[in-house]
């Protein structure tokens, strides 16, 4: 089978390296876990080349070529990959698809907050506590149990960004009392697929700089 083509964000200030987009990493993790061969095209999103705008007029990444058409939106890409390449299955049981879904939004709000008293840190802690409690009622190591599924591949890059960006910009880390969340993140970060597809720490920090320093 010919390698699947995917356009991804290049690192800020380092156009020859994979950038810090968590939605792109979600797709790359899916490709790795399904053992599909793929070819990456790095895109400098601050100076988008014309060839890229021709295939992605809105300038969004990731964009992937599927059945001869360029498809944007990581949700659509991941769903299409699951339909086209059902083995090994990464389908998340419906009752677990929304687990952890509020964490990324709460993280971004807290990271970009300029007001230490706006409660954005407490909102993030509350969402992480919900995830912590999920694992108290349902043994892991993953959200649906023993089997890794799509919901884990969506959350993994977001937890990675949370850990690096909040550690750097806010000197904040996931409370030590959330042992299940910490174990879950470690289980994801230690997978070979994650090691192969993660952006370097310095590129994650650089990628958030413009939003933090607004």
JSON list of N, CA and C in Angstrom, two decimals, residues 100-131:
[
{"chain": "A", "resi": 100, "resn": "UNK", "atom": "N", "xyz": [-12.94, 13.18, 29.68]},
{"chain": "A", "resi": 100, "resn": "UNK", "atom": "CA", "xyz": [-11.79, 14.08, 29.56]},
{"chain": "A", "resi": 100, "resn": "UNK", "atom": "C", "xyz": [-11.93, 15.17, 28.52]},
{"chain": "A", "resi": 101, "resn": "UNK", "atom": "N", "xyz": [-13.12, 15.29, 27.92]},
{"chain": "A", "resi": 101, "resn": "UNK", "atom": "CA", "xyz": [-13.28, 16.20, 26.78]},
{"chain": "A", "resi": 101, "resn": "UNK", "atom": "C", "xyz": [-13.17, 17.69, 27.14]},
{"chain": "A", "resi": 102, "resn": "UNK", "atom": "N", "xyz": [-13.36, 18.03, 28.42]},
{"chain": "A", "resi": 102, "resn": "UNK", "atom": "CA", "xyz": [-13.31, 19.44, 28.82]},
{"chain": "A", "resi": 102, "resn": "UNK", "atom": "C", "xyz": [-11.92, 19.90, 29.24]},
{"chain": "A", "resi": 103, "resn": "UNK", "atom": "N", "xyz": [-11.00, 18.95, 29.38]},
{"chain": "A", "resi": 103, "resn": "UNK", "atom": "CA", "xyz": [-9.69, 19.27, 29.96]},
{"chain": "A", "resi": 103, "resn": "UNK", "atom": "C", "xyz": [-8.91, 20.26, 29.11]},
{"chain": "A", "resi": 104, "resn": "UNK", "atom": "N", "xyz": [-8.90, 20.07, 27.80]},
{"chain": "A", "resi": 104, "resn": "UNK", "atom": "CA", "xyz": [-8.07, 20.92, 26.94]},
{"chain": "A", "resi": 104, "resn": "UNK", "atom": "C", "xyz": [-8.55, 22.37, 26.97]},
{"chain": "A", "resi": 105, "resn": "UNK", "atom": "N", "xyz": [-9.85, 22.58, 26.91]},
{"chain": "A", "resi": 105, "resn": "UNK", "atom": "CA", "xyz": [-10.39, 23.94, 26.97]},
{"chain": "A", "resi": 105, "resn": "UNK", "atom": "C", "xyz": [-10.06, 24.62, 28.29]},
{"chain": "A", "resi": 106, "resn": "UNK", "atom": "N", "xyz": [-10.18, 23.86, 29.39]},
{"chain": "A", "resi": 106, "resn": "UNK", "atom": "CA", "xyz": [-9.85, 24.41, 30.71]},
{"chain": "A", "resi": 106, "resn": "UNK", "atom": "C", "xyz": [-8.36, 24.73, 30.82]},
{"chain": "A", "resi": 107, "resn": "UNK", "atom": "N", "xyz": [-7.54, 23.88, 30.23]},
{"chain": "A", "resi": 107, "resn": "UNK", "atom": "CA", "xyz": [-6.09, 24.11, 30.21]},
{"chain": "A", "resi": 107, "resn": "UNK", "atom": "C", "xyz": [-5.75, 25.41, 29.47]},
{"chain": "A", "resi": 108, "resn": "UNK", "atom": "N", "xyz": [-6.32, 25.60, 28.29]},
{"chain": "A", "resi": 108, "resn": "UNK", "atom": "CA", "xyz": [-6.02, 26.81, 27.50]},
{"chain": "A", "resi": 108, "resn": "UNK", "atom": "C", "xyz": [-6.48, 28.06, 28.24]},
{"chain": "A", "resi": 109, "resn": "UNK", "atom": "N", "xyz": [-7.65, 28.00, 28.86]},
{"chain": "A", "resi": 109, "resn": "UNK", "atom": "CA", "xyz": [-8.16, 29.15, 29.63]},
{"chain": "A", "resi": 109, "resn": "UNK", "atom": "C", "xyz": [-7.21, 29.52, 30.76]},
{"chain": "A", "resi": 110, "resn": "UNK", "atom": "N", "xyz": [-6.76, 28.52, 31.51]},
{"chain": "A", "resi": 110, "resn": "UNK", "atom": "CA", "xyz": [-5.84, 28.75, 32.62]},
{"chain": "A", "resi": 110, "resn": "UNK", "atom": "C", "xyz": [-4.49, 29.25, 32.12]},
{"chain": "A", "resi": 111, "resn": "UNK", "atom": "N", "xyz": [-3.98, 28.62, 31.07]},
{"chain": "A", "resi": 111, "resn": "UNK", "atom": "CA", "xyz": [-2.66, 28.99, 30.54]},
{"chain": "A", "resi": 111, "resn": "UNK", "atom": "C", "xyz": [-2.63, 30.45, 30.08]},
{"chain": "A", "resi": 112, "resn": "UNK", "atom": "N", "xyz": [-3.70, 30.90, 29.46]},
{"chain": "A", "resi": 112, "resn": "UNK", "atom": "CA", "xyz": [-3.72, 32.25, 28.87]},
{"chain": "A", "resi": 112, "resn": "UNK", "atom": "C", "xyz": [-4.30, 33.29, 29.82]},
{"chain": "A", "resi": 113, "resn": "UNK", "atom": "N", "xyz": [-4.73, 32.87, 31.02]},
{"chain": "A", "resi": 113, "resn": "UNK", "atom": "CA", "xyz": [-5.31, 33.80, 31.98]},
{"chain": "A", "resi": 113, "resn": "UNK", "atom": "C", "xyz": [-4.26, 34.75, 32.54]},
{"chain": "A", "resi": 114, "resn": "UNK", "atom": "N", "xyz": [-4.65, 36.01, 32.67]},
{"chain": "A", "resi": 114, "resn": "UNK", "atom": "CA", "xyz": [-3.76, 37.01, 33.27]},
{"chain": "A", "resi": 114, "resn": "UNK", "atom": "C", "xyz": [-4.19, 37.33, 34.72]},
{"chain": "A", "resi": 115, "resn": "UNK", "atom": "N", "xyz": [-5.34, 36.76, 35.11]},
{"chain": "A", "resi": 115, "resn": "UNK", "atom": "CA", "xyz": [-5.89, 37.06, 36.44]},
{"chain": "A", "resi": 115, "resn": "UNK", "atom": "C", "xyz": [-5.75, 35.83, 37.35]},
{"chain": "A", "resi": 116, "resn": "UNK", "atom": "N", "xyz": [-4.88, 35.88, 38.35]},
{"chain": "A", "resi": 116, "resn": "UNK", "atom": "CA", "xyz": [-4.67, 34.72, 39.22]},
{"chain": "A", "resi": 116, "resn": "UNK", "atom": "C", "xyz": [-5.87, 34.36, 40.08]},
{"chain": "A", "resi": 117, "resn": "UNK", "atom": "N", "xyz": [-6.86, 35.25, 40.13]},
{"chain": "A", "resi": 117, "resn": "UNK", "atom": "CA", "xyz": [-8.04, 35.01, 40.97]},
{"chain": "A", "resi": 117, "resn": "UNK", "atom": "C", "xyz": [-9.30, 34.69, 40.18]},
{"chain": "A", "resi": 118, "resn": "UNK", "atom": "N", "xyz": [-9.15, 34.36, 38.89]},
{"chain": "A", "resi": 118, "resn": "UNK", "atom": "CA", "xyz": [-10.35, 34.14, 38.07]},
{"chain": "A", "resi": 118, "resn": "UNK", "atom": "C", "xyz": [-10.91, 32.71, 38.18]},
{"chain": "A", "resi": 119, "resn": "UNK", "atom": "N", "xyz": [-10.23, 31.87, 38.95]},
{"chain": "A", "resi": 119, "resn": "UNK", "atom": "CA", "xyz": [-10.73, 30.51, 39.15]},
{"chain": "A", "resi": 119, "resn": "UNK", "atom": "C", "xyz": [-10.42, 29.54, 38.03]},
{"chain": "A", "resi": 120, "resn": "UNK", "atom": "N", "xyz": [-9.64, 29.98, 37.04]},
{"chain": "A", "resi": 120, "resn": "UNK", "atom": "CA", "xyz": [-9.36, 29.09, 35.90]},
{"chain": "A", "resi": 120, "resn": "UNK", "atom": "C", "xyz": [-8.52, 27.88, 36.31]},
{"chain": "A", "resi": 121, "resn": "UNK", "atom": "N", "xyz": [-7.68, 28.07, 37.35]},
{"chain": "A", "resi": 121, "resn": "UNK", "atom": "CA", "xyz": [-6.90, 26.92, 37.83]},
{"chain": "A", "resi": 121, "resn": "UNK", "atom": "C", "xyz": [-7.81, 25.90, 38.51]},
{"chain": "A", "resi": 122, "resn": "UNK", "atom": "N", "xyz": [-8.79, 26.38, 39.27]},
{"chain": "A", "resi": 122, "resn": "UNK", "atom": "CA", "xyz": [-9.71, 25.48, 39.96]},
{"chain": "A", "resi": 122, "resn": "UNK", "atom": "C", "xyz": [-10.60, 24.74, 38.96]},
{"chain": "A", "resi": 123, "resn": "UNK", "atom": "N", "xyz": [-10.97, 25.41, 37.88]},
{"chain": "A", "resi": 123, "resn": "UNK", "atom": "CA", "xyz": [-11.79, 24.76, 36.85]},
{"chain": "A", "resi": 123, "resn": "UNK", "atom": "C", "xyz": [-11.04, 23.60, 36.21]},
{"chain": "A", "resi": 124, "resn": "UNK", "atom": "N", "xyz": [-9.74, 23.81, 35.95]},
{"chain": "A", "resi": 124, "resn": "UNK", "atom": "CA", "xyz": [-8.93, 22.73, 35.38]},
{"chain": "A", "resi": 124, "resn": "UNK", "atom": "C", "xyz": [-8.80, 21.58, 36.38]},
{"chain": "A", "resi": 125, "resn": "UNK", "atom": "N", "xyz": [-8.55, 21.91, 37.64]},
{"chain": "A", "resi": 125, "resn": "UNK", "atom": "CA", "xyz": [-8.43, 20.87, 38.67]},
{"chain": "A", "resi": 125, "resn": "UNK", "atom": "C", "xyz": [-9.72, 20.05, 38.75]},
{"chain": "A", "resi": 126, "resn": "UNK", "atom": "N", "xyz": [-10.86, 20.72, 38.64]},
{"chain": "A", "resi": 126, "resn": "UNK", "atom": "CA", "xyz": [-12.15, 20.02, 38.70]},
{"chain": "A", "resi": 126, "resn": "UNK", "atom": "C", "xyz": [-12.30, 19.04, 37.54]},
{"chain": "A", "resi": 127, "resn": "UNK", "atom": "N", "xyz": [-11.88, 19.45, 36.35]},
{"chain": "A", "resi": 127, "resn": "UNK", "atom": "CA", "xyz": [-11.98, 18.56, 35.19]},
{"chain": "A", "resi": 127, "resn": "UNK", "atom": "C", "xyz": [-11.00, 17.39, 35.30]},
{"chain": "A", "resi": 128, "resn": "UNK", "atom": "N", "xyz": [-9.82, 17.65, 35.85]},
{"chain": "A", "resi": 128, "resn": "UNK", "atom": "CA", "xyz": [-8.86, 16.57, 36.07]},
{"chain": "A", "resi": 128, "resn": "UNK", "atom": "C", "xyz": [-9.36, 15.61, 37.16]},
{"chain": "A", "resi": 129, "resn": "UNK", "atom": "N", "xyz": [-10.06, 16.17, 38.16]},
{"chain": "A", "resi": 129, "resn": "UNK", "atom": "CA", "xyz": [-10.60, 15.33, 39.21]},
{"chain": "A", "resi": 129, "resn": "UNK", "atom": "C", "xyz": [-11.67, 14.38, 38.66]},
{"chain": "A", "resi": 130, "resn": "UNK", "atom": "N", "xyz": [-12.44, 14.87, 37.70]},
{"chain": "A", "resi": 130, "resn": "UNK", "atom": "CA", "xyz": [-13.45, 14.02, 37.05]},
{"chain": "A", "resi": 130, "resn": "UNK", "atom": "C", "xyz": [-12.77, 12.83, 36.37]},
{"chain": "A", "resi": 131, "resn": "UNK", "atom": "N", "xyz": [-11.64, 13.10, 35.71]},
{"chain": "A", "resi": 131, "resn": "UNK", "atom": "CA", "xyz": [-10.88, 12.02, 35.07]},
{"chain": "A", "resi": 131, "resn": "UNK", "atom": "C", "xyz": [-10.30, 11.08, 36.13]}
]
